[in-house]
Short mmCIF file of C-alpha atoms in Angstrom, two decimals:
data_model
loop_
_atom_site.label_atom_id
_atom_site.label_comp_id
_atom_site.label_asym_id
_atom_site.label_seq_id
_atom_site.Cartn_x
_atom_site.Cartn_y
_atom_site.Cartn_z
CA MET W 1 97.35 156.37 2.66
CA SER W 2 99.16 154.35 0.00
CA ASN W 3 102.80 154.77 -0.90
CA SER W 4 102.20 156.43 -4.24
CA PRO W 5 105.40 156.96 -6.23
CA ASN W 6 104.07 160.31 -7.47
CA ALA W 7 102.53 163.34 -5.85
CA TYR W 8 99.54 164.00 -8.09
CA ARG W 9 96.69 165.35 -5.99
CA ALA W 10 92.94 165.01 -6.31
CA HIS W 11 92.13 167.95 -4.02
CA SER W 12 93.84 170.58 -1.97
CA GLU W 13 95.20 169.61 1.45
CA ALA W 14 92.92 169.25 4.47
CA ASN W 15 94.46 170.04 7.85
CA GLY W 16 97.89 169.51 6.35
CA HIS W 17 97.03 166.14 4.81
CA PRO W 18 97.15 165.60 1.02
CA ASP W 19 94.57 163.70 -1.01
CA LEU W 20 96.70 161.71 -3.41
CA LEU W 21 95.00 161.18 -6.74
CA ARG W 22 95.83 157.49 -6.78
CA ASP W 23 94.11 156.99 -3.42
CA HIS W 24 91.09 159.01 -4.46
CA LEU W 25 90.59 157.08 -7.70
CA GLU W 26 90.86 153.70 -6.01
CA ASP W 27 88.65 154.70 -3.07
CA VAL W 28 85.94 156.08 -5.34
CA ALA W 29 86.14 153.03 -7.61
CA LYS W 30 85.73 150.65 -4.68
CA ARG W 31 82.85 152.56 -3.12
CA ALA W 32 81.02 153.13 -6.42
CA ALA W 33 81.37 149.46 -7.36
CA GLY W 34 79.89 148.51 -4.01
CA TYR W 35 76.87 150.70 -4.68
CA ALA W 36 76.47 149.34 -8.21
CA ALA W 37 76.68 145.68 -7.21
CA ALA W 38 73.00 145.90 -6.26
CA PHE W 39 71.99 146.42 -9.91
CA GLY W 40 74.60 144.36 -11.72
CA ALA W 41 76.99 147.09 -12.85
CA GLU W 42 79.84 146.56 -10.38
CA GLU W 43 82.71 146.24 -12.87
CA GLU W 44 81.50 148.96 -15.21
CA THR W 45 81.10 151.37 -12.32
CA ARG W 46 84.52 150.46 -10.92
CA LEU W 47 85.97 151.43 -14.31
CA ALA W 48 84.17 154.79 -14.13
CA GLY W 49 85.57 155.35 -10.64
CA LEU W 50 89.14 154.57 -11.68
CA LEU W 51 89.01 157.03 -14.57
CA HIS W 52 86.58 159.75 -13.48
CA ASP W 53 89.35 162.18 -12.48
CA LEU W 54 91.96 161.04 -14.99
CA GLY W 55 92.38 164.63 -16.18
CA LYS W 56 93.77 165.58 -12.77
CA TYR W 57 97.04 163.99 -13.90
CA GLY W 58 97.36 166.96 -16.25
CA ASP W 59 99.85 169.69 -15.37
CA LEU W 60 97.21 172.38 -15.72
CA PHE W 61 95.19 170.84 -12.89
CA SER W 62 98.18 171.23 -10.59
CA GLU W 63 97.93 174.95 -11.32
CA VAL W 64 94.25 174.83 -10.35
CA LEU W 65 95.17 173.42 -6.94
CA ALA W 66 97.84 176.09 -6.60
CA GLY W 67 95.28 178.79 -7.36
CA LYS W 68 97.03 179.77 -10.59
CA ALA W 69 94.41 178.52 -13.06
CA ARG W 70 90.64 178.39 -13.34
CA HIS W 71 87.96 177.10 -15.68
CA VAL W 72 89.69 173.78 -16.33
CA ASP W 73 87.98 170.61 -17.58
CA HIS W 74 89.45 167.45 -15.98
CA TRP W 75 86.69 165.02 -17.00
CA SER W 76 86.07 165.13 -20.75
CA LEU W 77 89.32 163.48 -21.76
CA ALA W 78 88.62 160.73 -19.23
CA ALA W 79 85.25 160.09 -20.82
CA TRP W 80 86.89 160.01 -24.25
CA VAL W 81 89.47 157.50 -23.04
CA VAL W 82 86.69 155.18 -21.84
CA LEU W 83 84.90 155.43 -25.18
CA SER W 84 88.10 154.94 -27.16
CA HIS W 85 89.32 151.94 -25.20
CA TYR W 86 86.09 150.15 -24.32
CA LYS W 87 83.79 151.13 -27.23
CA HIS W 88 80.17 150.10 -26.59
CA LYS W 89 81.05 148.65 -23.21
CA GLY W 90 82.13 152.08 -22.06
CA ILE W 91 79.20 154.27 -23.09
CA ALA W 92 77.44 154.29 -19.70
CA ALA W 93 80.70 154.79 -17.81
CA ALA W 94 81.72 157.61 -20.17
CA LEU W 95 78.37 159.36 -19.67
CA ALA W 96 78.76 159.11 -15.90
CA ILE W 97 82.32 160.47 -16.03
CA GLN W 98 81.41 163.30 -18.39
CA GLY W 99 78.49 164.30 -16.18
CA HIS W 100 79.89 163.84 -12.70
CA HIS W 101 80.32 167.62 -12.35
CA LEU W 102 77.88 168.89 -14.98
CA GLY W 103 74.99 166.43 -14.92
CA LEU W 104 74.17 163.68 -17.41
CA HIS W 105 74.47 164.52 -21.11
CA ALA W 106 72.65 163.05 -24.09
CA ALA W 107 73.91 159.74 -25.44
CA GLY W 108 73.50 160.28 -29.17
CA LYS W 109 76.41 159.35 -31.40
CA GLY W 110 76.93 163.01 -32.22
CA ASP W 111 76.96 163.93 -28.54
CA LEU W 112 79.61 161.34 -27.79
CA ALA W 113 81.68 162.31 -30.83
CA ALA W 114 81.78 165.86 -29.45
CA LEU W 115 84.04 164.54 -26.68
CA GLU W 116 86.90 164.13 -29.16
CA PRO W 117 89.78 166.18 -27.68
CA ARG W 118 90.54 168.12 -30.85
CA LYS W 119 86.94 169.37 -31.02
CA LEU W 120 86.97 170.35 -27.36
CA GLN W 121 90.19 172.30 -27.83
CA GLN W 122 88.67 174.21 -30.72
CA GLN W 123 85.31 174.95 -29.10
CA HIS W 124 84.53 173.73 -25.61
CA PRO W 125 80.76 173.87 -24.85
CA GLN W 126 81.45 175.39 -21.41
CA ALA W 127 84.36 177.55 -22.63
CA LEU W 128 86.81 175.56 -20.49
CA ARG W 129 90.40 174.46 -21.07
CA LEU W 130 91.35 170.80 -21.01
CA SER W 131 93.68 169.94 -18.15
CA GLU W 132 95.75 167.99 -20.69
CA LYS W 133 95.47 167.51 -24.44
CA ASP W 134 97.33 164.20 -24.72
CA GLU W 135 95.46 161.18 -23.36
CA ARG W 136 98.62 159.08 -23.66
CA LEU W 137 100.36 161.25 -21.08
CA LEU W 138 97.46 160.88 -18.67
CA LEU W 139 97.36 157.11 -19.09
CA ARG W 140 101.12 156.86 -18.64
CA ARG W 141 100.91 158.77 -15.37
CA LEU W 142 98.00 156.60 -14.29
CA GLY W 143 100.16 153.53 -14.91
CA GLU W 144 103.11 155.07 -13.10
CA ASP W 145 100.75 155.46 -10.14
CA ARG W 146 100.27 151.68 -10.28
CA ILE W 147 96.63 151.74 -11.34
CA ALA W 148 95.83 148.99 -13.83
CA LEU W 149 92.74 149.23 -16.00
CA PRO W 150 90.64 146.15 -16.81
CA ASN W 151 91.00 144.39 -20.13
CA GLY W 152 88.10 145.23 -22.39
CA GLU W 153 87.46 141.62 -23.31
CA ALA W 154 87.22 140.68 -19.63
CA LEU W 155 84.73 143.46 -18.89
CA PRO W 156 81.14 142.14 -18.74
CA PRO W 157 78.52 143.48 -21.19
CA SER W 158 77.44 147.03 -20.46
CA ILE W 159 74.12 147.84 -18.83
CA TYR W 160 73.58 150.14 -21.83
CA THR W 161 73.71 149.50 -25.58
CA TRP W 162 72.65 151.45 -28.64
CA GLN W 163 69.79 148.98 -29.09
CA ASP W 164 68.51 149.91 -25.62
CA SER W 165 68.63 153.65 -26.23
CA ARG W 166 64.85 154.06 -26.57
CA ARG W 167 63.99 151.92 -23.56
CA ALA W 168 63.12 153.57 -20.26
CA ALA W 169 65.01 150.82 -18.44
CA ALA W 170 68.24 151.74 -20.23
CA MET W 171 67.89 155.37 -19.22
CA LEU W 172 67.31 154.38 -15.61
CA ASP W 173 70.28 152.00 -15.65
CA VAL W 174 72.61 154.79 -16.79
CA ARG W 175 71.20 157.10 -14.14
CA MET W 176 71.85 154.46 -11.48
CA LEU W 177 75.48 154.10 -12.59
CA PHE W 178 75.82 157.88 -12.66
CA SER W 179 74.37 158.13 -9.16
CA ALA W 180 76.75 155.46 -7.82
CA LEU W 181 79.75 157.35 -9.18
CA VAL W 182 78.62 160.79 -8.04
CA ASP W 183 77.69 159.61 -4.55
CA ALA W 184 80.97 157.74 -4.10
CA ASP W 185 82.96 160.74 -5.31
CA PHE W 186 81.09 163.05 -2.94
CA ILE W 187 81.49 160.77 0.09
CA GLU W 188 85.22 160.25 -0.49
CA THR W 189 85.84 163.95 -1.11
CA GLU W 190 83.89 164.90 2.01
CA ALA W 191 85.80 162.33 4.06
CA HIS W 192 89.08 163.91 2.94
CA PHE W 193 88.09 167.44 3.91
CA GLU W 194 86.49 166.33 7.20
CA ARG W 195 89.55 164.41 8.41
CA ASN W 196 89.91 163.25 12.01
CA PRO W 197 92.56 164.88 14.22
CA ASP W 198 94.87 161.92 13.58
CA GLY W 199 94.68 162.55 9.82
CA THR W 200 92.46 159.62 8.89
CA LYS W 201 89.42 160.24 6.73
CA TYR W 202 86.18 160.98 8.57
CA TYR W 203 83.12 159.24 7.09
CA ARG W 204 79.58 160.20 7.91
CA GLU W 205 77.42 157.53 9.53
CA SER W 206 75.47 155.38 7.13
CA GLY W 207 71.73 155.85 7.01
CA PRO W 208 69.49 153.29 8.72
CA PRO W 209 68.57 150.19 6.69
CA LEU W 210 65.18 150.28 5.01
CA ASN W 211 62.44 148.36 6.79
CA ALA W 212 59.87 148.46 4.02
CA PRO W 213 56.88 146.89 5.88
CA GLU W 214 57.32 149.21 8.85
CA ALA W 215 57.81 152.23 6.60
CA LEU W 216 54.68 151.32 4.63
CA GLU W 217 52.56 151.19 7.78
CA THR W 218 53.95 154.56 8.89
CA LEU W 219 53.14 156.01 5.48
CA ARG W 220 49.60 154.62 5.46
CA THR W 221 48.97 156.14 8.89
CA TYR W 222 50.28 159.47 7.60
CA ILE W 223 48.05 159.29 4.51
CA LYS W 224 44.99 158.64 6.71
CA ASP W 225 45.88 161.66 8.85
CA VAL W 226 46.29 163.84 5.76
CA ALA W 227 42.94 162.66 4.37
CA ALA W 228 41.18 163.35 7.68
CA CYS W 229 42.40 166.95 7.67
CA SER W 230 41.87 167.53 3.96
CA GLU W 231 39.69 170.46 2.88
CA ALA W 232 39.22 168.96 -0.58
CA SER W 233 35.79 167.90 -1.78
CA PRO W 234 34.57 164.36 -1.00
CA GLU W 235 34.90 163.51 -4.72
CA VAL W 236 38.58 164.52 -4.81
CA ASN W 237 39.31 162.58 -1.64
CA ARG W 238 37.54 159.53 -3.11
CA LEU W 239 39.67 159.77 -6.26
CA ARG W 240 42.84 160.02 -4.16
CA GLY W 241 41.80 156.92 -2.24
CA ASP W 242 41.08 155.04 -5.47
CA LEU W 243 44.49 155.99 -6.85
CA LEU W 244 46.23 154.79 -3.69
CA GLN W 245 44.40 151.46 -3.77
CA ALA W 246 45.23 150.99 -7.46
CA CYS W 247 48.91 151.57 -6.73
CA LEU W 248 48.89 149.17 -3.79
CA ALA W 249 47.18 146.53 -5.96
CA ALA W 250 49.76 147.02 -8.71
CA ALA W 251 52.52 146.48 -6.16
CA ASP W 252 51.54 142.79 -5.96
CA ARG W 253 52.55 142.26 -9.58
CA PRO W 254 56.02 140.89 -10.45
CA GLN W 255 58.83 143.39 -9.98
CA GLY W 256 59.62 145.54 -12.98
CA LEU W 257 59.18 149.06 -14.35
CA PHE W 258 55.86 150.81 -13.89
CA THR W 259 54.51 154.21 -14.89
CA LEU W 260 51.77 156.29 -13.34
CA THR W 261 49.90 159.12 -15.02
CA ALA W 262 47.64 161.19 -12.80
CA PRO W 263 46.76 164.90 -12.53
CA THR W 264 48.24 167.36 -10.06
CA GLY W 265 46.56 167.11 -6.67
CA SER W 266 45.58 163.46 -7.03
CA GLY W 267 48.01 162.30 -4.35
CA LYS W 268 50.28 160.46 -6.74
CA THR W 269 53.51 161.28 -4.84
CA LEU W 270 52.33 159.45 -1.71
CA ALA W 271 50.66 156.73 -3.78
CA ILE W 272 53.89 156.08 -5.68
CA LEU W 273 55.84 155.89 -2.42
CA ALA W 274 53.32 153.40 -1.03
CA PHE W 275 53.62 151.35 -4.22
CA ALA W 276 57.42 151.34 -4.01
CA LEU W 277 57.50 150.24 -0.39
CA LYS W 278 55.03 147.42 -0.96
CA HIS W 279 56.55 146.36 -4.28
#
């Protein structure tokens, strides 16, 4: 645990141990950035991690932890801060922050403008109260906790731009950033509440690494077994086999985004998995 000069908390205590907000923000930022490095959004996702719970610096959130307040929004002002300070470079991070408890929202200009604090105070879409109305207070407390935000000019271009808004790739990129943030937040929160007897965080074991060739062979054996036991007509089974072979053939093409349209019952779930493993 770091020597934070303040006592702002991210969560209630676990076995007598606090979860300092500063530690939580930095731990989530580091973990989320590690996830996002695989798809080129490391710095943007680190920014989302550092600010995702900015609203927990609000006094009203302290009352939530004390059981004296409910129905409090600690994320919207954080999303607004990202938009205000980083403009187009912050759209994907803001969407991830806004949705890390509610799910991803739309990215239209009107949707983002609805995050403006004054509008949320007048009519919050979930009938919640903001944990704090003044973003300057939250940022000052963040700075007092010795968390420095990146300079906007030094931040690399975002994985999402307005020009990309109609591209499927842009939608998937934002979902990947969102997933990195949500997963990191979940893992760090779980580790706090599942602390070891000595007070250190307890982390679940990582899943096994993917061995795609081995997994593909296992899947193909499973598909053969399913086909052998199928009560479908020979014509349906032939169509399922054709679909699988088409997906496996497509997997030899250069990596990119692919779509598959096939009717229910055609075996597309297994065929898509086979494609992904081979691709």
